[in-house]
Each structure stands twice: as structure tokens, then as C-alpha cells.
Amino acid sequence: MVADDLDDVFPQSKVPQSDLDRKINEHFAGAVVRKDLVKTVKGNAIVPSYVLEYLLGQYAATDVEAGIQEGIETVRRILAEHYVHRNENELIKSKIREKGRFRVIDRVSVTLNEKDDTYEASFSNLGINGVLVDPHTVNANQKLLVSGVWCMCDIEYFHSDNAKVVPWILGSLKPIQMSSFDYDGYLEARAKFSTDEWIDLLIQSIGFNPDQFGRRAKLLQLVRLIPFVERNYNLVELGPKGTGKSHIYSEFSPHGMLISGGEITVPKLFVNNANGRIGLVGYWDVVAFDEFAGKKKRTDKALVDIMKNYMANKSFSRGVEPHGAEASMVFVGNTSRTVPYMLKHSDLFDELPESYHDSAYLDRLHFYIPGWEIDTIRGEMFSNGYGFVVDYIAEVLKSMRNLDYSDRYQPHFSLGADISTRDRDGIHKTFSGLMKLLYPHEQATGAEIEEILRFSIEGRKRVKDQILRIDDTMSAVNFGYQSPSGEWTAVTTLEEDEYPAHYYRGRPGASGDPSMPTEPAVQLPGTSAPEPTVTPVPDKENLFRGQRDFVENQRGISYEALFMPYLRDATEIELHDPYIRQPHQGRNLVDLLALIAASKDPADEAVFKLYTTLEEDPEYQKKQLQMLSQILQGAAQQGIKLEIAKDPGGHDRWIRTDNGWRINLGRGLDIFQKQEGGWFDFGTARQEFRQVRAFGVTYIREDG
């Protein structure tokens, strides 16, 4: 077999189309692109995805493999020749000089030179300033005055003996975004897709593989898009690191602005009193604050006050003249505690800066995305299917900001009578946004409307329930909806069902003693929240002390029986095991950590110190570090702080606890024989069914 034939046998470069992909290309030809192509063409060009997809949409918006490959090469050539790398800016300047005119792709911003009464452009990567811009160009693209905009520009060079004259001349400027689209055609095409197909198309448009997400996870991803389709929508998302909270606001749309670090001044965001210039909220559809969490972050009280007014009234005032704007506000940040810990000791807004941990500010939020429910982004979660060219869907969403779908549920359901106006507004705006995203053609069934109404209520309820913890003057609300027949459906949050003893802490009539360790409660649909069950704490004085030996092939052994009676009430545990290297050894560690997490109160935290050694081979060491990093992240989500350090003790292996026990381990955690049965082997489900190697364990009471 010759080398050229390999592509026929192993067609790695040819991604087979699914039925959905074929349908997408049939009804949205020219407006979709294969999502994995962005990584293919990006290389080391530091540009947003919507810039790359704009180019791919121009040259590779097809499902014909030959056309895709040709388009990829064209885009690569354009990026190679015209994208300006900062370390190559002098080379590009030289090309402009030698050719007289040259096209560049760069981030451009414009300022008004009041002394000369001229507009002057600055090119971020090219590193040139003071380039004259025609007023008509500025008026047509006013975002140039607020912050940088990615553009295709023709730059000319003309040297003058006058040192004050800038030699760079702007020949043309074209922002990288669509100028028009067929909205009626969009609605007609939407009607060709089922709800499940349409949701998967939107998920693929974001860049994810829908097969990796459940229905609820998909809806949580799509809520991130509501600020682009709904005016003055106030959204917060707090959760663990690495879940893609800020990605959409920096990469998805040319109409969104992501402010890194979460800090900004009043003049930059709202209005500059010195020159009367409107800030970011006047020019962008979405203003997102990244890394917003952090209790010790410095905050400007004036900014907090003006933000409260803007989020409530869509207007702001500095001085005499009031201003209005339509920008949605998004706040994303990381949490460092588990959900039950926050519920037991504070609230789900605990990580916010002190000035924002205020009931008046929080009451203006329409939806709280529970970031702890969203998986950490992994490679297999990205899509190689077709999705909308980002710029196309961004323009669709922008055009729908003028529409209001908030009353579409009313023929089917009515909200609870005691839901306040502000609560109702939050529910309505989320419902309207989801209707525009999922059912822009307004052909939703009653069941589909109920699904997103319930979801909208839950997001606002999460906000309100936490406010009740902060401000006891607020009245509790009975969140739910009623059918025309009078049937009432109460809505709860997921964390309310899982941790009822902690969720209702401090509420009148709350049941359960939060100080007692509890098992996570399980609630069936349509039932009331169950009472937590108390896990008994073993009597440490009656535990076995001394040596136990186990023979090869013995069954009925488990970590739960060997270790948990000694670890259950410990808050700090250290494990010395030099051999946590291979995947099965990592799985052993996870099994032990999972038992510890399940035995403790979910609202408490435990510290687990692992002392181990690294593989010597660089390739294996890289895989080992990736494995340990993944285990560390997973443990943190279950309330276990995993600390990893080098084991100084050679081959000795033992466990020590802060409740007075030392357990010497002959083989460490690696006591089980290798399994061959895979998923369907009973030993995969229960350690007791697995055969062990010969090993011994010694239990020592160190405090007498």
C-alpha cells in the first residue's frame, strides 16, 4: 500500500457528517462552518474566534471537502500575509513602505485630537499612532472611539520632510463583521428543525459537542447567550475554574466586551464628565466583568452606586444630564468553596467583593448560573460538527434585541401572586431570551414553554433565596406557576433539593441540625425535600489496633472496610505512597478520596496531603502530572483540598490522620490485582468483588 492510499483507509482529515450536519448545511448554506477549523487555521495568531470564523465564512462555508481544504489554505495565507504579529511589526511597516499600500488585519482604536480637530487611529500590533481617519468612517463605526475593533485596513505610506506629518495614511477600513442577513429566511429555516436539533445546532455554534452535554447542561450554556439577545439583562455566574465562563464574552461576538480583572473606572464604563463622552455601555451590547469574585478586591463605591441605578433603571447620571443605554451586564468569577460549604457558612454570593455583597445590588440580577454544575472544559467536549459562523449568529441575536417574548407563556401558565415586580422582571427577561434563542419562530408547545419557564424561575429564585440570607427585611417568596386548571407547580433549585438542611439555614421553620454531618439528600420529582440522614461517627477507642495480613487472591476487601473507620472523623489526612503514577493508581486514589468525601458533611472541608514521586521519563511524567491535576480539581469540587508534594521517605507507605491514627501500608493503595473485564466486571462497581495481592496493614494509635 502506497502512502497516498492511507487517507482512503484512515481518512483522519475527513470528518464524517452526521444527519444533523447535513441538515444544517442544507438549510443554512453559506452561514455555517465546521467548528474544528478554527483551531486548524489559528496557529499562533492571537485573534478572537469571530475574526477567524469571519474569514472561514468567506472562504470555507461549505460541506464539500475540497472546498473546505481550499478555503483553509486561503485563510491561512491571508493570516500569514496580513495578520500583524507584534514581533514582526517592523517587517510589515517595511512592506507598506516598499509597496506603497498594504492590507493588514489589526485591532484599531480611534481618539479625537482636540487640538487639531482630527480623528487619529492607533494600530495595536502594528504599533503606529496618529493615523488620520475620515470623520465619516468614525461616525459609521463609533466603537472605534471606545475600545479597539478588529479591522481589515489598507495602509499607505507617504514620507514628508515635515517631521510633524505622520507618514501613514488610512486607505480603507472594514470592521470584521457582517453588514446584513435574511432574518425571515432564518425563521423559515428554524421551522425545519426539531427542538433537540436546534439546541444541538446552537451548542455546536458555541463550539461544543452536544453529545457531551445533558439537556440541563445545554440550557445552562445557552443562558450565557441571553445577554446578546436581550437588552439590559443582568447575569451572574460563579463557579470553579476552567468551565469556560468568560469564553463567550471574549470570543463569541463582536458586540461583546470582556473587561479582564473585573476592575474599571466610572468614566470608562458610563460617561466621562470631562468631555461628555459615553462609555462602554453606550456602544456594546454586552459588557462582561471577568474575574469578578474576590472578597479583598478594591471597589469604587461611586461605581457600585451608579451601576445599581443603571441595572435597575437602564439609565445613569453623572452631573445634570441623564443617559440611557441598552448594554447587558455580566459578572463572572471563580468560587473556592463547595456549594454546601457556602450554604452552611455564608451564601452563594460569598466570593463577591464586599461592596457588591449587598442586597440592593444583588436584587438587580436576573439570573444566577450555577457554575458548579458546568463541567471543566476537556478536549473531547469540543465540536467538529457544523455551527453558525459566529458573526452570522451574532447579528441574528443583535437584531432580536428589539423583540419582546416575555408574555408568550401567559396563555399556558401564570406566575405565583406573591412574586414581586423585580422577581417577575427577572423571570420575564430570562424567559424572553430563551424563547428568542430556542423558538424565534414562536412555535413552541405547552410542554416546551413550561420547561424554559421553570428554568427561568429557578435562576431568579437562586438569586432571591441568597438575598434572604443577607437581608432579613426581605420577604420570602413562593416561586412557582399555575396552569389554567389551577394546578400549582412549585419550583426549587437543585442545591435546595440536595442540601435542604443547609439551604434553609436561618429560615423560620427550617428543619435539621446543620451542625450534624449529613448524607446528601435525594428528592424525587413531585415530592417534598427529604429529611437528611445522620451518619453515625464510630467510637475510635473500639477500633482494631495491630497488624492484619491478607493473602493473594483473597476477596471481600475494600478501602471502605480497611480505612474508613479510622478516617471518617479526620479533617486532615496525609498519604505517603511513591507510586501514584499509572492510571489505575490514580483511580485507586480517587476511590479513597470519594469515600472520604461521601463520609463527611458536604458543607465541611477536609485536607488530604499526598506525598508521592514523579516518573523519570518526561513523556510519562507529563501524563502523570495531567492525571494528578485532574484529580486535584475533582477533589476540590467535593470539598477536599488535595495538596501534592514530593515523598521524601523512599518506598515506605503509610497514612496519618489528625485524629491520632497511623496506618502502615505494605503495598500502599495498590492492593488489587489487574482487571480485564472492563465496565461489565463486577469488580469495577465494588472493590469487594476484586482479588487482592498479598499485603499487610498495621494500625497504630499515636496518641495513646
XYZ file of C-alpha atoms in Angstrom:
704
model
C 0.000 0.000 0.000
C 1.477 3.355 -1.005
C 1.487 6.327 1.357
C -1.039 8.246 -0.744
C -3.605 5.482 -0.181
C -3.617 5.873 3.611
C -6.180 8.682 3.514
C -8.603 6.302 1.845
C -8.231 3.736 4.658
C -7.754 6.163 7.577
C -9.439 9.404 6.466
C -8.356 11.462 9.506
C -8.751 14.780 7.727
C -12.284 13.958 6.625
C -14.799 14.294 9.418
C -17.918 12.214 8.629
C -21.053 14.299 8.585
C -23.920 13.475 10.891
C -27.542 13.729 9.804
C -27.744 16.994 11.721
C -24.702 18.403 9.926
C -26.222 17.559 6.554
C -29.470 19.244 7.583
C -27.601 22.320 8.821
C -25.774 22.687 5.511
C -28.995 22.171 3.578
C -30.893 24.991 5.301
C -28.089 27.383 6.255
C -25.709 27.046 3.328
C -23.029 29.733 3.462
C -23.846 30.734 7.056
C -22.248 27.771 8.823
C -18.738 26.460 9.217
C -17.131 23.346 10.625
C -16.143 24.366 14.128
C -12.881 22.455 14.399
C -11.478 24.503 11.520
C -10.861 27.486 13.801
C -8.097 25.637 15.640
C -6.764 24.381 12.338
C -6.204 27.869 10.936
C -5.447 29.841 14.092
C -1.828 28.833 14.528
C -0.088 31.474 16.642
C -2.377 34.312 15.579
C -3.785 35.881 18.747
C -7.166 36.875 17.349
C -10.731 36.246 18.583
C -12.632 33.299 17.162
C -15.152 35.572 15.459
C -12.342 37.081 13.368
C -11.211 33.646 12.214
C -14.778 32.486 11.604
C -15.455 35.639 9.605
C -12.643 34.618 7.271
C -13.714 30.964 7.267
C -17.260 32.089 6.494
C -15.929 33.957 3.475
C -13.802 31.136 2.099
C -14.765 27.792 3.731
C -18.521 27.917 4.373
C -19.235 24.657 2.521
C -19.623 20.956 3.208
C -17.522 19.942 0.195
C -14.192 18.611 1.449
C -12.205 20.027 -1.450
C -13.775 23.451 -0.922
C -13.061 23.310 2.810
C -9.407 22.467 2.263
C -9.050 25.187 -0.345
C -10.749 27.670 1.999
C -8.461 26.700 4.881
C -5.410 27.328 2.739
C -6.814 30.708 1.664
C -7.471 31.776 5.245
C -4.040 30.584 6.312
C -2.495 32.592 3.516
C -4.458 35.698 4.488
C -3.405 35.366 8.128
C 0.217 34.674 7.162
C 0.395 37.670 4.852
C -1.844 40.236 6.514
C -2.258 39.472 10.226
C 0.188 41.637 12.161
C 2.283 39.885 14.792
C 3.771 42.340 17.244
C 7.250 40.892 16.842
C 7.004 41.374 13.062
C 5.579 44.893 13.006
C 8.762 46.415 11.573
C 8.639 43.923 8.695
C 5.042 44.927 7.926
C 5.972 48.614 8.068
C 8.697 47.900 5.562
C 6.222 46.140 3.240
C 3.900 49.153 3.409
C 6.796 51.472 2.563
C 8.126 49.356 -0.286
C 4.748 48.587 -1.850
C 3.184 51.953 -1.103
C -0.046 50.251 0.051
C -0.609 47.071 2.038
C -3.587 45.378 3.733
C -3.351 44.453 7.419
C -5.564 42.731 9.991
C -5.159 44.503 13.316
C -7.037 45.923 16.288
C -7.744 49.588 15.673
C -8.797 52.317 18.117
C -9.501 55.981 17.427
C -9.124 59.132 19.521
C -10.098 62.732 18.873
C -7.177 65.135 18.697
C -8.952 68.194 20.072
C -6.014 70.498 19.364
C -6.004 69.771 15.626
C -9.705 68.771 15.432
C -8.855 65.447 13.792
C -9.555 61.775 14.428
C -6.431 59.674 14.804
C -6.159 55.882 14.713
C -3.790 53.630 16.628
C -2.927 50.124 15.438
C -2.376 47.762 18.372
C 0.032 45.211 16.881
C 1.483 47.328 14.096
C 2.483 49.920 16.682
C 1.689 53.071 14.722
C -0.306 56.043 16.021
C -1.671 59.308 14.803
C -3.053 57.929 11.527
C -5.725 60.329 10.246
C -9.227 58.876 9.946
C -12.093 60.376 7.974
C -14.984 61.560 10.231
C -17.479 59.585 8.124
C -15.583 56.370 8.905
C -15.664 57.161 12.629
C -19.377 58.011 12.612
C -20.142 54.726 10.873
C -18.066 52.730 13.379
C -18.318 54.530 16.714
C -16.959 51.598 18.714
C -13.559 52.666 17.398
C -13.780 55.564 19.862
C -14.482 53.351 22.878
C -12.094 50.437 22.518
C -10.284 48.534 19.832
C -12.132 46.896 16.949
C -10.617 44.217 14.720
C -10.491 45.526 11.175
C -9.105 44.903 7.724
C -7.290 48.064 6.723
C -5.355 49.281 3.712
C -2.415 51.351 4.933
C -0.453 53.681 2.652
C 2.940 55.293 3.193
C 3.961 58.783 2.093
C 7.047 60.388 3.581
C 7.147 64.123 4.174
C 10.019 66.396 5.115
C 7.727 67.858 7.759
C 8.520 65.893 10.936
C 5.044 66.656 12.323
C 3.286 64.874 9.456
C 2.562 61.194 10.104
C 3.666 59.189 7.037
C 0.938 56.548 7.482
C -2.327 57.049 5.589
C -5.509 55.026 6.083
C -6.722 53.983 2.640
C -9.711 51.929 3.790
C -11.118 50.393 6.968
C -13.562 47.493 7.221
C -14.631 46.148 10.640
C -14.755 42.353 10.679
C -18.490 41.817 10.983
C -21.474 41.174 8.724
C -23.382 44.004 7.161
C -26.734 42.243 6.595
C -28.595 38.930 6.752
C -32.006 37.475 5.887
C -33.982 37.310 9.154
C -37.126 35.883 7.533
C -35.001 33.151 5.991
C -33.569 32.424 9.431
C -37.068 31.940 10.877
C -38.162 29.750 7.987
C -35.093 27.553 8.354
C -35.624 27.278 12.123
C -39.028 25.700 11.490
C -37.287 22.835 9.661
C -35.523 21.707 12.843
C -36.890 19.917 15.884
C -36.208 21.499 19.279
C -33.496 18.961 20.078
C -31.832 19.514 16.707
C -31.963 23.290 17.107
C -30.464 23.192 20.604
C -27.658 20.975 19.307
C -27.049 23.409 16.438
C -26.705 26.275 18.921
C -24.385 24.229 21.126
C -22.230 23.404 18.095
C -22.247 27.097 17.192
C -20.727 27.861 20.596
C -18.077 25.277 19.731
C -19.126 22.324 21.884
C -20.077 18.745 21.082
C -23.723 18.358 22.158
C -23.247 14.630 22.759
C -21.135 15.541 25.805
C -23.944 17.515 27.485
C -27.295 16.670 29.028
C -30.394 18.759 28.467
C -29.918 20.890 31.583
C -26.228 21.432 30.827
C -27.142 22.645 27.343
C -29.648 25.142 28.714
C -27.053 26.480 31.154
C -24.675 27.040 28.242
C -27.382 28.844 26.268
C -28.242 31.172 29.162
C -24.793 32.659 28.561
C -26.137 33.901 25.208
C -29.176 35.712 26.634
C -27.273 39.000 27.223
C -26.633 39.182 23.465
C -30.316 38.761 22.566
C -31.962 40.597 25.492
C -31.468 44.280 26.325
C -30.305 45.263 29.809
C -30.033 41.678 31.027
C -28.081 41.274 34.266
C -26.413 37.886 34.631
C -24.025 36.403 37.192
C -22.086 33.135 37.022
C -19.905 31.911 39.864
C -18.238 28.525 39.855
C -14.965 26.563 39.730
C -12.116 27.477 37.405
C -11.862 26.126 33.891
C -15.557 25.905 32.982
C -15.418 28.470 30.146
C -17.311 31.224 31.970
C -15.689 34.119 30.087
C -15.088 32.476 26.700
C -18.370 33.514 25.108
C -17.949 37.170 26.038
C -14.453 37.429 24.572
C -14.700 35.124 21.563
C -18.303 34.649 20.544
C -19.488 38.034 19.321
C -18.066 41.323 18.032
C -20.818 43.015 20.058
C -19.464 41.901 23.441
C -16.719 43.461 25.543
C -14.884 41.464 28.226
C -13.185 43.504 30.937
C -10.367 41.423 32.379
C -9.698 41.645 36.080
C -13.190 42.928 36.856
C -11.977 46.463 37.583
C -12.909 49.568 35.592
C -13.499 53.269 36.162
C -16.809 55.127 36.075
C -15.774 57.357 33.114
C -14.687 54.341 31.054
C -17.863 52.385 31.754
C -20.550 55.096 31.860
C -19.644 58.681 30.971
C -16.600 60.960 31.122
C -17.610 64.251 32.686
C -14.557 65.982 31.240
C -15.646 65.568 27.640
C -19.177 64.164 27.932
C -18.212 61.013 26.053
C -20.380 57.953 26.752
C -18.540 54.863 27.988
C -18.711 51.176 27.131
C -22.395 50.710 27.988
C -23.333 53.082 25.189
C -21.570 51.168 22.428
C -21.569 47.468 23.313
C -24.477 45.051 23.596
C -22.763 43.148 26.406
C -20.234 44.319 28.960
C -18.812 41.375 30.913
C -16.640 41.565 34.010
C -14.140 38.717 34.185
C -12.570 37.571 37.478
C -15.274 39.499 39.293
C -15.055 37.469 42.502
C -12.604 38.216 45.278
C -13.561 39.449 48.726
C -10.472 41.616 49.086
C -10.761 43.346 45.722
C -10.786 47.105 45.872
C -14.027 48.607 44.602
C -15.122 52.141 43.792
C -18.259 52.966 45.786
C -19.293 55.527 43.159
C -19.103 52.809 40.512
C -21.222 50.446 42.603
C -23.872 53.123 43.172
C -24.131 54.177 39.522
C -24.154 50.507 38.470
C -27.076 49.781 40.791
C -29.081 52.593 39.207
C -28.191 51.522 35.683
C -29.039 47.848 36.289
C -32.410 48.813 37.744
C -33.463 51.698 35.512
C -31.366 51.324 32.313
C -30.092 54.851 32.876
C -27.270 56.637 34.649
C -26.407 60.191 35.512
C -23.176 61.999 36.289
C -23.851 65.660 36.701
C -27.007 67.169 35.217
C -27.921 65.169 32.131
C -29.211 61.580 32.497
C -28.213 58.978 29.914
C -29.806 55.729 28.829
C -28.154 52.611 27.427
C -29.032 49.033 26.441
C -25.892 47.087 27.356
C -26.414 43.884 29.325
C -24.153 43.383 32.320
C -22.468 40.043 33.020
C -20.415 39.180 36.089
C -18.322 36.007 36.124
C -15.961 34.813 38.815
C -14.423 31.776 40.459
C -15.506 30.130 43.679
C -13.053 28.468 46.046
C -15.591 26.651 48.249
C -18.076 23.876 47.651
C -21.777 24.654 47.444
C -22.723 23.023 50.776
C -19.848 24.838 52.497
C -21.107 28.198 51.213
C -24.676 27.340 52.173
C -23.659 26.297 55.688
C -21.309 29.179 56.467
C -22.471 32.122 54.309
C -24.290 32.230 50.942
C -23.732 31.559 47.262
C -22.554 35.165 46.717
C -19.873 34.754 49.370
C -16.980 35.238 46.921
C -18.068 38.681 45.705
C -16.219 41.844 46.747
C -17.706 43.352 49.887
C -19.255 46.355 48.108
C -21.165 44.042 45.781
C -22.199 41.645 48.545
C -25.174 43.917 49.036
C -28.863 43.048 48.777
C -29.696 46.158 46.725
C -27.115 45.269 44.068
C -27.875 41.538 44.065
C -31.616 42.160 43.701
C -30.940 43.636 40.269
C -29.554 40.351 38.929
C -31.970 38.454 36.701
C -30.328 35.021 36.721
C -27.605 33.158 38.615
C -25.886 30.454 36.551
C -24.726 27.729 38.970
C -21.190 27.399 37.616
C -20.515 24.374 39.831
C -22.862 22.351 37.619
C -20.826 23.040 34.484
C -18.045 20.584 33.690
C -14.436 21.641 33.427
C -13.638 22.028 29.745
C -11.971 18.943 28.246
C -10.692 18.208 24.761
C -13.468 15.782 23.871
C -16.088 18.451 24.613
C -15.207 20.499 21.529
C -17.214 20.026 18.356
C -16.084 19.006 14.902
C -19.602 19.463 13.566
C -21.158 22.436 11.802
C -22.384 25.541 13.557
C -23.298 29.085 12.666
C -20.495 31.372 11.626
C -20.134 33.385 14.825
C -20.598 36.706 13.068
C -23.845 35.492 11.466
C -25.490 34.334 14.687
C -24.177 37.438 16.479
C -26.067 39.645 14.013
C -29.186 37.487 14.346
C -29.147 37.855 18.118
C -28.477 41.576 17.907
C -31.470 42.105 15.610
C -33.744 40.280 18.077
C -32.930 42.626 20.957
C -35.811 44.807 19.726
C -38.330 41.987 20.273
C -40.113 41.032 23.490
C -41.262 37.439 24.020
C -41.753 37.741 27.770
C -45.548 37.177 27.676
C -45.568 34.056 25.494
C -46.150 31.773 28.484
C -49.313 33.544 29.652
C -51.827 31.541 27.555
C -50.489 28.422 29.283
C -49.386 29.446 32.806
C -49.458 32.259 35.354
C -46.808 33.149 37.925
C -47.405 32.996 41.663
C -49.303 36.002 43.018
C -46.697 36.874 45.662
C -43.804 37.077 43.178
C -42.601 40.693 43.342
C -42.232 43.029 40.378
C -38.447 42.720 40.389
C -38.612 38.917 40.614
C -41.167 38.902 37.828
C -38.948 41.096 35.635
C -36.028 38.730 36.103
C -38.145 35.713 35.176
C -39.645 37.510 32.190
C -36.309 38.611 30.755
C -34.793 35.141 31.034
C -37.901 33.551 29.537
C -37.937 36.076 26.695
C -34.251 35.455 25.981
C -34.647 31.678 25.899
C -37.714 31.972 23.664
C -35.745 34.078 21.189
C -32.868 31.616 21.217
C -34.887 28.393 21.015
C -38.237 29.361 19.464
C -37.746 32.566 17.446
C -40.473 31.305 15.089
C -42.863 31.117 18.109
C -43.860 27.506 17.508
C -43.252 26.118 20.999
C -45.554 23.552 22.580
C -47.002 23.990 26.056
C -44.502 21.483 27.458
C -41.588 23.323 25.841
C -42.804 26.639 27.218
C -43.153 25.080 30.671
C -39.574 23.800 30.528
C -37.999 27.206 29.949
C -40.443 28.993 32.286
C -39.452 26.648 35.097
C -35.786 27.144 34.253
C -36.224 30.942 34.260
C -37.933 30.871 37.655
C -35.178 28.708 39.114
C -32.440 31.134 38.037
C -34.167 34.092 39.694
C -35.077 32.048 42.770
C -31.386 31.245 43.277
C -30.721 34.988 43.470
C -33.625 35.779 45.774
C -33.015 32.922 48.205
C -29.455 34.113 48.789
C -30.616 37.696 49.303
C -32.890 36.418 52.095
C -29.758 35.217 53.902
C -28.149 38.654 53.620
C -31.148 40.905 54.263
C -33.725 39.652 56.767
C -36.056 42.533 55.858
C -36.774 40.851 52.536
C -39.920 38.749 52.375
C -39.759 35.108 51.346
C -41.413 34.339 48.014
C -43.323 31.257 46.919
C -41.751 30.665 43.494
C -43.841 28.665 41.071
C -46.525 28.802 38.413
C -50.127 27.763 37.880
C -51.873 26.127 34.955
C -55.270 27.373 33.683
C -56.872 24.446 35.541
C -55.489 25.777 38.820
C -52.737 23.163 39.289
C -49.815 24.715 41.192
C -46.189 23.745 40.485
C -43.542 24.844 42.970
C -40.033 25.491 41.639
C -36.894 24.656 43.601
C -33.199 24.981 42.865
C -31.036 21.901 42.505
C -28.866 22.769 45.512
C -32.036 23.279 47.552
C -33.051 19.688 46.847
C -29.555 18.303 47.504
C -28.732 20.125 50.757
C -32.013 21.131 52.410
C -30.601 21.341 55.952
C -28.035 23.929 54.870
C -30.158 25.671 52.246
C -32.824 26.699 54.747
C -30.311 27.683 57.421
C -31.724 30.545 59.457
C -35.154 30.341 57.838
C -38.243 30.178 60.060
C -39.354 26.555 60.325
C -36.096 25.153 58.949
C -35.622 21.504 59.892
C -32.483 19.552 60.571
C -29.413 20.448 62.595
C -26.752 21.813 60.174
C -24.039 21.122 62.711
C -24.530 17.366 62.316
C -22.820 15.507 59.462
C -25.350 14.555 56.826
C -25.636 12.427 53.759
C -26.715 14.245 50.557
C -30.494 14.064 50.353
C -32.234 12.724 47.264
C -35.540 14.168 46.137
C -37.863 12.577 43.642
C -39.802 14.847 41.258
C -43.085 15.980 42.745
C -42.132 15.184 46.346
C -41.132 17.448 49.188
C -37.481 17.802 50.192
C -36.447 14.785 52.312
C -35.004 14.948 55.777
C -31.218 14.455 55.916
C -29.988 11.209 57.423
C -27.369 11.414 60.167
C -24.254 9.309 59.674
C -23.040 7.795 62.958
C -19.472 8.595 63.994
C -17.521 5.472 65.095
C -16.080 5.117 68.582
C -12.325 5.460 67.986
C -11.466 3.602 71.219
C -13.050 0.373 69.980
C -11.227 0.250 66.643
C -8.742 -2.554 65.959
C -5.037 -1.908 66.625
C -2.179 -4.019 65.324
C -1.221 -5.995 62.189
C -3.569 -7.559 59.624
C -2.306 -9.698 56.743
C -4.164 -10.622 53.582
C -3.275 -13.381 51.142
C -3.136 -13.359 47.373
C -6.468 -13.819 45.551
C -8.454 -13.001 48.688
C -11.770 -11.245 48.043
C -14.107 -9.183 50.164
C -11.539 -6.418 50.785
C -12.299 -2.729 50.246
C -10.910 0.678 51.170
C -14.146 1.346 52.991
C -13.578 -1.604 55.359
C -9.802 -1.153 55.652
C -9.543 2.597 56.152
C -12.815 4.460 56.627
C -13.465 3.565 60.311
C -10.138 5.306 61.044
C -10.538 8.237 58.610
C -14.207 9.115 58.964
C -13.859 11.871 61.568
C -10.456 13.165 60.403
C -10.174 16.656 58.890
C -6.538 16.339 57.792
C -5.106 13.174 56.266
C -1.693 12.524 54.768
C -0.809 9.653 52.487
C 2.784 8.634 51.698
C 2.770 6.490 48.569
C 5.563 6.907 45.979
C 3.595 5.007 43.347
C 0.673 7.187 42.258
C 1.854 7.188 38.666
C -0.221 4.963 36.412
C -3.922 5.491 35.555
C -5.066 2.565 37.740
C -3.094 4.008 40.678
C -4.763 7.359 40.115
C -8.103 5.565 40.137
C -7.174 3.978 43.483
C -6.551 7.447 44.902
C -9.858 8.723 43.538
C -11.700 5.763 45.107
C -10.259 6.664 48.526
C -10.960 10.386 48.142
C -14.530 9.641 47.071
C -15.115 7.591 50.240
C -13.741 10.429 52.376
C -15.940 12.959 50.566
C -19.040 10.786 50.986
C -18.432 10.226 54.700
C -18.028 13.863 55.707
C -20.640 16.585 55.934
C -20.834 18.048 52.399
C -20.596 21.524 53.911
C -17.267 20.751 55.632
C -13.837 20.677 54.067
C -11.045 18.159 54.521
C -7.337 18.445 53.726
C -5.627 15.490 52.044
C -1.845 15.673 51.682
C -0.357 13.310 49.114
C 3.384 12.622 49.143
C 4.478 10.763 46.027
C 7.201 10.698 43.350
C 7.271 11.540 39.652
C 8.044 9.344 36.694
C 11.568 9.841 35.355
C 10.603 9.611 31.693
C 9.446 13.107 30.561
C 6.578 11.765 28.446
C 5.181 9.563 31.243
C 5.779 12.339 33.758
C 3.652 14.706 31.668
C 0.769 12.210 31.685
C 1.187 11.659 35.440
C 1.020 15.404 36.148
C -2.073 15.763 33.966
C -3.720 12.915 35.893
C -2.874 14.420 39.284
C -4.111 17.827 38.179
C -7.440 16.351 37.120
C -7.780 14.505 40.445
C -6.959 17.712 42.336
C -9.729 19.610 40.533
C -12.256 16.844 41.099
C -11.416 16.623 44.796
C -11.861 20.380 45.223
C -15.402 20.142 43.861
C -16.210 17.604 46.596
C -14.812 19.726 49.425
C -11.397 18.062 49.662
C -8.318 20.242 49.437
C -5.717 17.989 47.844
C -2.105 19.053 48.418
C 0.608 17.189 46.471
C 4.305 17.145 47.378
C 7.407 15.002 46.823
C 7.654 11.958 49.094
C 10.986 12.055 50.987
C 10.542 8.605 52.507
C 11.637 6.286 49.680
C 9.459 3.182 49.455
C 7.682 3.415 52.819
C 3.945 3.886 52.600
C 1.553 4.981 55.287
C -1.494 7.053 56.189
C -1.537 9.501 59.119
C -4.602 11.360 60.390
C -5.158 14.334 62.661
C -7.433 12.187 64.847
C -4.494 10.151 66.117
C -4.110 7.203 63.739
C -1.195 5.960 61.652
C -1.835 3.138 59.190
C 1.262 1.476 57.730
C 0.593 0.117 54.243
C 2.614 -2.747 52.833
C 1.656 -2.016 49.215
C 0.191 1.439 49.576
C -3.150 1.766 47.805
C -2.155 -0.627 45.013
C -3.547 -3.789 46.637
C -5.832 -5.076 43.877
C -4.958 -7.347 41.003
C -5.301 -6.157 37.449
C -8.795 -6.323 35.965
C -9.616 -7.467 32.449
C -13.406 -7.297 32.400
C -13.838 -3.574 31.789
C -17.132 -1.834 32.522
C -19.088 -5.080 32.893
C -16.809 -6.619 35.522
C -18.475 -6.537 38.944
C -15.130 -5.534 40.392
C -15.455 -2.229 38.594
C -18.542 -1.446 40.647
C -17.436 -2.857 44.019
C -13.919 -3.427 45.327
C -15.160 -6.358 47.401
C -15.513 -8.446 44.234
C -11.883 -7.982 43.219
C -8.953 -10.225 44.073
C -6.097 -8.681 46.036
C -2.362 -9.184 46.093
C -0.693 -10.342 49.282
C -0.286 -7.370 51.603
C -0.355 -6.272 55.216
C -1.756 -3.302 57.140
C -0.738 -2.081 60.604
C -2.990 0.175 62.673
C -1.191 2.311 65.264
C -2.792 4.675 67.762
C -0.270 7.533 68.091
C -1.970 9.495 70.865
C -2.193 6.565 73.223
